[in-house]
Amino acid sequence: MDPLNAFLIVSAGLFSVGVFGVLTRRNAVAILMSIELMLNAANLNLIAFARFGDPTVLAGQVFAIFVLTVAAAEAAVGLAIVLCVYRNIRHINVDDLHILKW
Amino acid sequence: MGQLSWPFIILLLLTIISAVVVVAERNIVRAAVSLGLSFLGVAGLYLLLHAPFLAGAQVLIYVGAITILILFAIMMTAQRLMRPPRRALETWILSGAVATALFGTLAYVIINTRWHEVDRAAQARPDVDYVPVLADSLLQTYLFPFEVASVLLLVALVGAIILAKEERID
C-alpha cells in the first residue's frame, strides 16, 4: 500500500472513532476527549501531506502547529465551561443540559 | 499491501485501539489515560513522517498538558456519573452506522484518488533535517499568524480563568 494512503486511512479511522465517541458519549468531558481525537486525525493528515507533498514547503507542519495551539486553547476554555456548568447544575450529562431551551 | 513497516503497524494498533477504548470505556478515568496513550501513538506516527518537532510538541502539549487538564476536569466534576447509565441500543447502532459509513467513504475516496506525482519524488529524496526549514517558515513566512496565535493563547488563558473562577455570592 502507498505510504501516504496508509497514513490517510489511519487518520480516517481515528476521525471516525472520534465521531462515534461524540455521538454516543453523554459526559461532556468525554465528548471533549473525542473532539481531541478528531483534531489529532486532522493533524496527522496535514503532516502526512507535508511529508509526501512538496518537501521544500512545510506549510502542512506549520498549519499543524497552529492546530495544536488552537486545540490547547479549546481544551482549556472547554473544560472551564464544563466546570462552570457543573458548578451550576451539579452534573455534566449533556442529555439533561436543556436550560437554554427555556 | 506489503511493505508496511512494523513500527507503523505497532503505532497504528496503539493509536486506534486506545482511541476505541477512549470512546467505549465506561470508566472515564481509564478513558482519559487511554487518550494519553493514543496521543503517544500519534506522536510516534509523526516521527515516522519525519516531523520530530511536531512529535515533541505533541508529547508536551497533548500527552503532558491536555491529558492532565482532562484528568483535573474529571476529578473536579467527579460524581456518580463516573459510570453513567448506558445509552439506548439504537443510539449505539445508529452512531456505529454513521461512523462506519464515514470511514468507508473516506477510505474509498483515499484509495481511488491519484495523488500528485510529487510524493514519489519526496520518497526518493534523502531525508533532510526539516526542523530548520520549519523554524524559518514559522518565523518568516508565517510570522503574523504566529503572533496572533500568542494573542489567542492569552485570551484563552484569561477566559478559562474567568470561567472557572469560584464566584463568591455574599
Short mmCIF file of C-alpha atoms in Angstrom, two decimals:
data_model
loop_
_atom_site.label_atom_id
_atom_site.label_comp_id
_atom_site.label_asym_id
_atom_site.label_seq_id
_atom_site.Cartn_x
_atom_site.Cartn_y
_atom_site.Cartn_z
CA MET A 1 0.00 0.00 0.00
CA ASP A 2 1.13 3.51 -0.73
CA PRO A 3 2.58 5.05 2.48
CA LEU A 4 0.56 8.24 2.04
CA ASN A 5 -2.65 6.22 1.68
CA ALA A 6 -1.76 4.18 4.77
CA PHE A 7 -1.37 7.30 6.90
CA LEU A 8 -4.53 8.86 5.46
CA ILE A 9 -6.54 5.73 6.26
CA VAL A 10 -5.23 5.62 9.84
CA SER A 11 -6.27 9.25 10.14
CA ALA A 12 -9.73 8.49 8.70
CA GLY A 13 -10.10 5.66 11.23
CA LEU A 14 -9.10 7.92 14.12
CA PHE A 15 -11.57 10.57 12.95
CA SER A 16 -14.41 8.03 12.65
CA VAL A 17 -13.71 6.74 16.16
CA GLY A 18 -13.89 10.33 17.38
CA VAL A 19 -17.21 10.89 15.60
CA PHE A 20 -18.57 7.72 17.21
CA GLY A 21 -17.46 9.00 20.61
CA VAL A 22 -19.13 12.38 20.14
CA LEU A 23 -22.37 10.67 19.12
CA THR A 24 -22.52 8.08 21.91
CA ARG A 25 -20.94 9.74 24.96
CA ARG A 26 -23.09 11.63 27.45
CA ASN A 27 -20.39 13.04 29.71
CA ALA A 28 -19.28 16.47 28.45
CA VAL A 29 -15.63 15.74 29.32
CA ALA A 30 -15.76 12.50 27.33
CA ILE A 31 -17.15 14.41 24.34
CA LEU A 32 -14.25 16.87 24.59
CA MET A 33 -11.88 13.88 24.62
CA SER A 34 -13.44 12.56 21.40
CA ILE A 35 -13.05 16.00 19.81
CA GLU A 36 -9.35 15.90 20.70
CA LEU A 37 -9.11 12.57 18.85
CA MET A 38 -10.62 14.18 15.75
CA LEU A 39 -8.21 17.13 15.95
CA ASN A 40 -5.35 14.63 16.11
CA ALA A 41 -6.66 12.92 12.99
CA ALA A 42 -6.70 16.26 11.16
CA ASN A 43 -3.12 16.97 12.27
CA LEU A 44 -1.99 13.55 11.09
CA ASN A 45 -3.44 14.31 7.66
CA LEU A 46 -1.69 17.67 7.49
CA ILE A 47 1.68 16.21 8.45
CA ALA A 48 1.32 13.27 6.06
CA PHE A 49 0.68 15.68 3.19
CA ALA A 50 3.61 17.84 4.31
CA ARG A 51 5.83 14.74 4.16
CA PHE A 52 4.68 13.38 0.82
CA GLY A 53 3.89 16.68 -0.86
CA ASP A 54 6.41 19.28 -1.91
CA PRO A 55 9.22 18.84 0.65
CA THR A 56 10.58 22.37 0.29
CA VAL A 57 7.33 23.85 1.58
CA LEU A 58 6.47 22.78 5.10
CA ALA A 59 3.09 24.54 5.18
CA GLY A 60 1.46 21.35 6.44
CA GLN A 61 3.65 21.18 9.53
CA VAL A 62 3.23 24.90 10.21
CA PHE A 63 -0.53 24.51 9.94
CA ALA A 64 -0.37 21.53 12.31
CA ILE A 65 1.41 23.72 14.87
CA PHE A 66 -1.42 26.24 14.67
CA VAL A 67 -4.00 23.46 15.03
CA LEU A 68 -2.09 22.31 18.13
CA THR A 69 -2.24 25.84 19.55
CA VAL A 70 -5.94 26.23 18.89
CA ALA A 71 -6.62 22.74 20.30
CA ALA A 72 -4.84 23.66 23.53
CA ALA A 73 -6.87 26.86 23.82
CA GLU A 74 -10.06 24.95 23.02
CA ALA A 75 -9.36 22.33 25.68
CA ALA A 76 -8.68 24.96 28.33
CA VAL A 77 -11.79 27.02 27.61
CA GLY A 78 -13.97 23.95 27.00
CA LEU A 79 -13.04 22.33 30.28
CA ALA A 80 -13.53 25.64 32.09
CA ILE A 81 -17.05 25.81 30.63
CA VAL A 82 -17.71 22.22 31.74
CA LEU A 83 -16.53 23.14 35.25
CA CYS A 84 -18.79 26.19 35.24
CA VAL A 85 -21.78 24.08 34.14
CA TYR A 86 -21.01 21.52 36.85
CA ARG A 87 -20.86 24.22 39.50
CA ASN A 88 -24.28 25.49 38.48
CA ILE A 89 -26.31 22.31 37.96
CA ARG A 90 -24.16 19.64 39.71
CA HIS A 91 -23.87 17.34 36.70
CA ILE A 92 -22.39 17.38 33.20
CA ASN A 93 -24.70 14.95 31.46
CA VAL A 94 -25.25 16.57 28.07
CA ASP A 95 -28.65 14.89 27.60
CA ASP A 96 -30.02 16.94 30.50
CA LEU A 97 -28.44 20.24 29.52
CA HIS A 98 -31.54 21.91 28.15
CA ILE A 99 -31.63 25.10 30.18
CA LEU A 100 -31.14 27.19 27.03
CA LYS A 101 -34.41 25.80 25.65
CA TRP A 102 -36.45 27.68 28.22
CA MET B 1 -0.48 -4.27 0.75
CA GLY B 2 3.01 -5.22 1.79
CA GLN B 3 5.94 -3.00 2.77
CA LEU B 4 4.05 -1.55 5.70
CA SER B 5 6.86 -1.37 8.24
CA TRP B 6 6.31 -2.98 11.64
CA PRO B 7 6.83 0.28 13.61
CA PHE B 8 3.98 1.71 11.58
CA ILE B 9 1.75 -1.26 12.33
CA ILE B 10 2.54 -1.16 16.05
CA LEU B 11 1.85 2.59 16.26
CA LEU B 12 -1.30 2.18 14.19
CA LEU B 13 -2.62 -0.50 16.54
CA LEU B 14 -1.63 1.54 19.63
CA THR B 15 -3.37 4.65 18.28
CA ILE B 16 -6.58 3.04 17.06
CA ILE B 17 -7.05 0.57 19.92
CA SER B 18 -6.56 3.23 22.60
CA ALA B 19 -8.88 5.55 20.67
CA VAL B 20 -11.55 2.83 20.69
CA VAL B 21 -11.02 2.40 24.44
CA VAL B 22 -11.48 6.19 24.85
CA VAL B 23 -14.93 6.09 23.29
CA ALA B 24 -16.05 2.69 24.64
CA GLU B 25 -14.72 2.57 28.21
CA ARG B 26 -17.36 3.50 30.76
CA ASN B 27 -14.87 4.42 33.48
CA ILE B 28 -13.90 7.90 32.36
CA VAL B 29 -10.55 7.96 34.17
CA ARG B 30 -9.44 4.89 32.23
CA ALA B 31 -10.69 6.57 29.06
CA ALA B 32 -8.56 9.65 29.81
CA VAL B 33 -5.40 7.58 30.39
CA SER B 34 -6.11 5.70 27.19
CA LEU B 35 -6.45 9.05 25.42
CA GLY B 36 -2.88 9.83 26.52
CA LEU B 37 -1.73 6.51 25.01
CA SER B 38 -3.47 7.34 21.76
CA PHE B 39 -1.73 10.74 21.66
CA LEU B 40 1.60 8.94 22.19
CA GLY B 41 0.84 6.69 19.23
CA VAL B 42 0.11 9.72 17.05
CA ALA B 43 3.41 11.28 18.21
CA GLY B 44 5.18 8.12 17.02
CA LEU B 45 3.44 8.40 13.66
CA TYR B 46 4.73 11.99 13.40
CA LEU B 47 8.26 10.63 13.94
CA LEU B 48 7.71 8.18 11.09
CA LEU B 49 6.64 11.16 8.96
CA HIS B 50 9.93 12.96 9.71
CA ALA B 51 8.29 15.61 11.88
CA PRO B 52 10.37 15.35 15.08
CA PHE B 53 9.46 18.85 16.27
CA LEU B 54 5.76 18.11 15.93
CA ALA B 55 6.27 14.79 17.75
CA GLY B 56 7.94 16.60 20.64
CA ALA B 57 5.25 19.26 20.73
CA GLN B 58 2.59 16.53 20.63
CA VAL B 59 4.11 14.78 23.65
CA LEU B 60 4.49 18.05 25.57
CA ILE B 61 1.12 19.60 24.75
CA TYR B 62 -1.22 16.66 24.28
CA VAL B 63 0.25 13.91 26.46
CA GLY B 64 1.62 16.30 29.04
CA ALA B 65 -0.84 19.14 29.23
CA ILE B 66 -4.22 18.25 27.74
CA THR B 67 -4.46 14.75 29.26
CA ILE B 68 -3.61 16.15 32.70
CA LEU B 69 -6.06 19.01 32.21
CA ILE B 70 -8.79 16.49 31.33
CA LEU B 71 -7.93 14.38 34.39
CA PHE B 72 -8.24 17.51 36.55
CA ALA B 73 -11.61 18.30 34.99
CA ILE B 74 -12.75 14.73 35.67
CA MET B 75 -11.68 14.97 39.30
CA MET B 76 -13.38 18.33 39.80
CA THR B 77 -16.62 17.06 38.30
CA ALA B 78 -16.38 13.61 39.93
CA GLN B 79 -19.75 12.25 40.99
CA ARG B 80 -21.97 9.26 40.46
CA LEU B 81 -21.76 9.94 36.73
CA MET B 82 -18.36 8.23 36.72
CA ARG B 83 -20.39 5.26 35.48
CA PRO B 84 -23.25 6.82 33.54
CA PRO B 85 -26.30 4.80 32.51
CA ARG B 86 -25.95 3.09 29.19
CA ARG B 87 -27.33 4.67 26.10
CA ALA B 88 -30.18 3.00 24.27
CA LEU B 89 -29.05 0.27 21.92
CA GLU B 90 -30.43 2.08 18.89
CA THR B 91 -28.18 5.08 19.61
CA TRP B 92 -25.16 2.76 19.55
CA ILE B 93 -26.27 1.11 16.32
CA LEU B 94 -27.08 4.40 14.62
CA SER B 95 -23.83 6.05 15.72
CA GLY B 96 -21.86 2.98 14.68
CA ALA B 97 -23.51 3.06 11.28
CA VAL B 98 -22.71 6.76 10.85
CA ALA B 99 -19.07 6.28 11.89
CA THR B 100 -18.63 3.19 9.68
CA ALA B 101 -20.21 4.93 6.70
CA LEU B 102 -17.93 7.93 7.22
CA PHE B 103 -14.85 5.71 7.42
CA GLY B 104 -15.93 3.72 4.36
CA THR B 105 -16.49 6.86 2.30
CA LEU B 106 -13.17 8.38 3.35
CA ALA B 107 -11.23 5.16 2.69
CA TYR B 108 -12.91 4.73 -0.71
CA VAL B 109 -12.02 8.29 -1.72
CA ILE B 110 -8.45 8.00 -0.42
CA ILE B 111 -7.76 4.73 -2.24
CA ASN B 112 -9.32 5.87 -5.51
CA THR B 113 -7.56 9.24 -5.68
CA ARG B 114 -4.44 9.57 -7.78
CA TRP B 115 -2.30 11.85 -5.65
CA HIS B 116 0.07 14.23 -7.35
CA GLU B 117 3.32 12.71 -8.51
CA VAL B 118 5.37 14.90 -6.14
CA ASP B 119 5.05 12.30 -3.42
CA ARG B 120 7.08 9.81 -5.44
CA ALA B 121 9.87 12.39 -5.70
CA ALA B 122 9.71 13.03 -1.97
CA GLN B 123 10.09 9.34 -1.18
CA ALA B 124 13.20 9.08 -3.32
CA ARG B 125 14.75 12.17 -1.72
CA PRO B 126 17.29 11.59 1.06
CA ASP B 127 15.97 12.65 4.42
CA VAL B 128 16.93 16.21 5.20
CA ASP B 129 16.62 17.88 8.59
CA TYR B 130 13.25 19.56 8.44
CA VAL B 131 13.46 21.46 11.73
CA PRO B 132 15.49 24.46 10.42
CA VAL B 133 13.16 24.74 7.42
CA LEU B 134 10.18 24.64 9.78
CA ALA B 135 11.71 27.30 12.03
CA ASP B 136 12.42 29.57 9.06
CA SER B 137 8.93 29.33 7.64
CA LEU B 138 7.31 29.72 11.07
CA LEU B 139 9.27 32.88 11.94
CA GLN B 140 9.40 34.44 8.47
CA THR B 141 6.55 33.49 6.17
CA TYR B 142 4.05 32.80 8.93
CA LEU B 143 5.23 35.36 11.45
CA PHE B 144 1.92 37.20 11.64
CA PRO B 145 -0.25 34.11 12.35
CA PHE B 146 2.41 33.07 14.86
CA GLU B 147 1.95 36.32 16.77
CA VAL B 148 -1.83 36.12 16.50
CA ALA B 149 -1.64 32.61 18.00
CA SER B 150 0.12 34.03 21.05
CA VAL B 151 -2.72 36.54 21.50
CA LEU B 152 -5.20 33.67 21.13
CA LEU B 153 -3.43 31.72 23.88
CA LEU B 154 -3.51 34.77 26.16
CA VAL B 155 -7.23 35.27 25.54
CA ALA B 156 -7.90 31.56 26.18
CA LEU B 157 -5.89 31.75 29.41
CA VAL B 158 -7.84 34.75 30.69
CA GLY B 159 -11.15 33.28 29.53
CA ALA B 160 -10.52 29.93 31.20
CA ILE B 161 -9.57 31.60 34.48
CA ILE B 162 -12.64 33.84 34.47
CA LEU B 163 -14.98 30.95 33.59
CA ALA B 164 -13.57 28.54 36.15
CA LYS B 165 -13.14 31.08 38.94
CA GLU B 166 -15.14 30.39 42.08
CA GLU B 167 -17.77 33.10 42.39
CA ARG B 168 -18.45 34.29 45.89
CA ILE B 169 -22.04 35.22 46.48
CA ASP B 170 -22.42 37.14 49.72
#
